[in-house]
Amino acid sequence: MTRINNFRNRPRIGKKLPTFKLLDATGKTISLTSFAGKYVLLDFWGTWCVPCIPSIPELRAIHKKYGNRLAIISIALERPTDREKWLKAISKYEMSWTQTAEFTSAKEGINRLYNVIEYPTLLLADPDGILLAKIKYGERLDNKIGQLLAK
């Protein structure tokens, strides 16, 4: 029954994304509404996620290219004991955009709220928080984001 409810409540293209509150890497509380008025790319990843790591340079390039037009929020799912590992990864991979993490299981928290079942998962929202696209691993991020921001 839970899987059916998660499916029914999943974020849908053209619908407003649910908001969240998480602590960033500096301890500041952020939420989706903190970025109202900007396009937002939610990047669900983890330090343990093999395909997530190769996508980081492309995210870094997108962050540099779109600057103030696009806020990137990386949301890591980590084990409760892996905070230091997460912070080291942010530094090692030069992830200078907003970083948040949940130190819990995938069955709880923001992953459940957004029905994230595979990693990496990327969600692009417009300045009003409306979901524009779910970008799959392997799609050319820059092409997809460029097309959507040009509209």
Short mmCIF file of C-alpha atoms in Angstrom, two decimals:
data_model
loop_
_atom_site.label_atom_id
_atom_site.label_comp_id
_atom_site.label_asym_id
_atom_site.label_seq_id
_atom_site.Cartn_x
_atom_site.Cartn_y
_atom_site.Cartn_z
CA MET A 1 0.00 0.00 0.00
CA THR A 2 2.86 2.41 0.81
CA ARG A 3 4.34 1.93 -2.68
CA ILE A 4 0.98 2.75 -4.25
CA ASN A 5 0.64 5.92 -2.14
CA ASN A 6 4.22 6.95 -3.00
CA PHE A 7 3.43 6.49 -6.69
CA ARG A 8 0.23 8.54 -6.43
CA ASN A 9 1.97 11.33 -4.52
CA ARG A 10 5.11 11.50 -6.66
CA PRO A 11 6.11 14.86 -8.14
CA ARG A 12 4.49 15.35 -11.54
CA ILE A 13 5.48 17.54 -14.46
CA GLY A 14 3.44 20.74 -14.34
CA LYS A 15 2.64 20.43 -10.62
CA LYS A 16 4.12 22.34 -7.68
CA LEU A 17 6.89 20.50 -5.86
CA PRO A 18 6.45 19.91 -2.14
CA THR A 19 8.67 22.07 0.01
CA PHE A 20 11.25 20.79 2.46
CA LYS A 21 13.55 22.06 5.19
CA LEU A 22 17.08 20.70 5.48
CA LEU A 23 20.38 21.89 6.91
CA ASP A 24 23.06 22.78 4.40
CA ALA A 25 26.74 21.93 4.82
CA THR A 26 27.26 25.08 6.93
CA GLY A 27 24.33 24.32 9.26
CA LYS A 28 21.94 26.88 7.74
CA THR A 29 18.31 25.81 7.24
CA ILE A 30 17.23 25.94 3.61
CA SER A 31 13.99 25.10 1.88
CA LEU A 32 12.73 25.05 -1.67
CA THR A 33 10.96 28.34 -0.94
CA SER A 34 14.38 29.88 -0.11
CA PHE A 35 14.97 29.86 -3.87
CA ALA A 36 11.62 31.30 -4.99
CA GLY A 37 12.01 33.34 -8.17
CA LYS A 38 14.83 31.16 -9.54
CA TYR A 39 14.95 28.03 -11.59
CA VAL A 40 16.03 25.21 -9.28
CA LEU A 41 17.78 21.94 -10.08
CA LEU A 42 17.40 19.37 -7.29
CA ASP A 43 20.20 16.81 -7.49
CA PHE A 44 19.55 13.67 -5.43
CA TRP A 45 22.82 11.81 -4.96
CA GLY A 46 25.03 10.02 -2.44
CA THR A 47 28.73 9.50 -1.83
CA TRP A 48 28.08 5.76 -2.22
CA CYS A 49 26.38 6.20 -5.63
CA VAL A 50 28.72 5.04 -8.40
CA PRO A 51 26.96 6.86 -11.30
CA CYS A 52 26.54 10.05 -9.24
CA ILE A 53 30.25 10.87 -9.06
CA PRO A 54 30.88 11.13 -12.85
CA SER A 55 27.95 13.56 -13.16
CA ILE A 56 29.53 16.08 -10.75
CA PRO A 57 31.80 17.78 -13.35
CA GLU A 58 28.78 18.40 -15.56
CA LEU A 59 26.87 19.88 -12.61
CA ARG A 60 29.89 22.08 -11.88
CA ALA A 61 29.91 23.30 -15.51
CA ILE A 62 26.16 24.00 -15.40
CA HIS A 63 26.59 25.92 -12.15
CA LYS A 64 29.29 28.04 -13.76
CA LYS A 65 27.36 28.55 -17.02
CA TYR A 66 23.96 29.50 -15.61
CA GLY A 67 25.14 31.25 -12.44
CA ASN A 68 22.34 33.29 -10.90
CA ARG A 69 19.67 32.00 -13.31
CA LEU A 70 19.73 28.48 -11.86
CA ALA A 71 20.11 27.39 -8.24
CA ILE A 72 21.47 23.87 -7.80
CA ILE A 73 20.59 22.08 -4.58
CA SER A 74 22.37 18.78 -4.12
CA ILE A 75 20.58 16.53 -1.64
CA ALA A 76 22.66 13.59 -0.49
CA LEU A 77 21.25 10.49 1.12
CA GLU A 78 23.82 9.20 3.59
CA ARG A 79 24.09 6.84 6.52
CA PRO A 80 23.92 8.53 9.93
CA THR A 81 27.66 7.86 10.44
CA ASP A 82 28.79 9.38 7.11
CA ARG A 83 28.62 13.14 7.72
CA GLU A 84 32.42 13.55 7.48
CA LYS A 85 32.54 11.43 4.32
CA TRP A 86 29.88 13.69 2.77
CA LEU A 87 31.72 16.89 3.73
CA LYS A 88 34.99 15.53 2.31
CA ALA A 89 33.26 14.64 -0.98
CA ILE A 90 31.89 18.19 -1.29
CA SER A 91 35.41 19.55 -0.92
CA LYS A 92 37.12 16.90 -3.06
CA TYR A 93 34.74 17.34 -6.00
CA GLU A 94 34.58 21.16 -5.64
CA MET A 95 30.80 21.25 -5.28
CA SER A 96 30.42 24.98 -4.62
CA TRP A 97 26.63 25.13 -4.94
CA THR A 98 24.11 24.47 -2.14
CA GLN A 99 24.72 21.13 -0.42
CA THR A 100 22.27 19.38 1.87
CA ALA A 101 22.01 15.85 3.17
CA GLU A 102 19.71 13.55 5.04
CA PHE A 103 21.35 11.00 7.22
CA THR A 104 18.55 8.45 7.14
CA SER A 105 17.18 5.62 5.02
CA ALA A 106 15.65 6.03 1.56
CA LYS A 107 12.28 5.04 3.03
CA GLU A 108 12.08 8.25 5.06
CA GLY A 109 12.36 11.99 4.71
CA ILE A 110 12.85 13.94 1.52
CA ASN A 111 13.53 10.86 -0.60
CA ARG A 112 10.09 9.56 0.27
CA LEU A 113 8.52 13.01 -0.14
CA TYR A 114 9.91 13.24 -3.68
CA ASN A 115 9.58 9.50 -4.39
CA VAL A 116 13.27 9.18 -5.29
CA ILE A 117 13.99 5.54 -6.05
CA GLU A 118 17.11 5.79 -8.22
CA TYR A 119 20.31 7.77 -8.09
CA PRO A 120 21.18 10.22 -9.39
CA THR A 121 17.77 11.83 -9.82
CA LEU A 122 17.54 15.40 -11.08
CA LEU A 123 14.40 17.53 -10.91
CA LEU A 124 14.18 20.94 -12.59
CA ALA A 125 11.63 23.43 -11.24
CA ASP A 126 10.63 26.84 -12.55
CA PRO A 127 10.77 30.03 -10.44
CA ASP A 128 7.32 29.20 -8.99
CA GLY A 129 8.37 25.70 -7.87
CA ILE A 130 6.54 23.94 -10.71
CA LEU A 131 8.26 20.75 -11.87
CA LEU A 132 9.44 21.17 -15.47
CA ALA A 133 11.47 18.00 -15.95
CA LYS A 134 12.84 14.87 -14.38
CA ILE A 135 16.25 14.38 -15.92
CA LYS A 136 17.47 10.81 -16.13
CA TYR A 137 21.00 9.64 -15.59
CA GLY A 138 22.85 9.71 -18.89
CA GLU A 139 20.84 12.54 -20.47
CA ARG A 140 22.93 15.52 -21.46
CA LEU A 141 22.13 17.87 -18.60
CA ASP A 142 23.32 21.03 -20.29
CA ASN A 143 21.25 20.38 -23.42
CA LYS A 144 18.11 19.60 -21.44
CA ILE A 145 18.49 22.52 -19.03
CA GLY A 146 19.39 24.92 -21.84
CA GLN A 147 16.23 23.94 -23.75
CA LEU A 148 14.02 24.40 -20.70
CA LEU A 149 15.54 27.71 -19.61
CA ALA A 150 15.21 29.08 -23.15
CA LYS A 151 11.40 28.72 -23.04
#
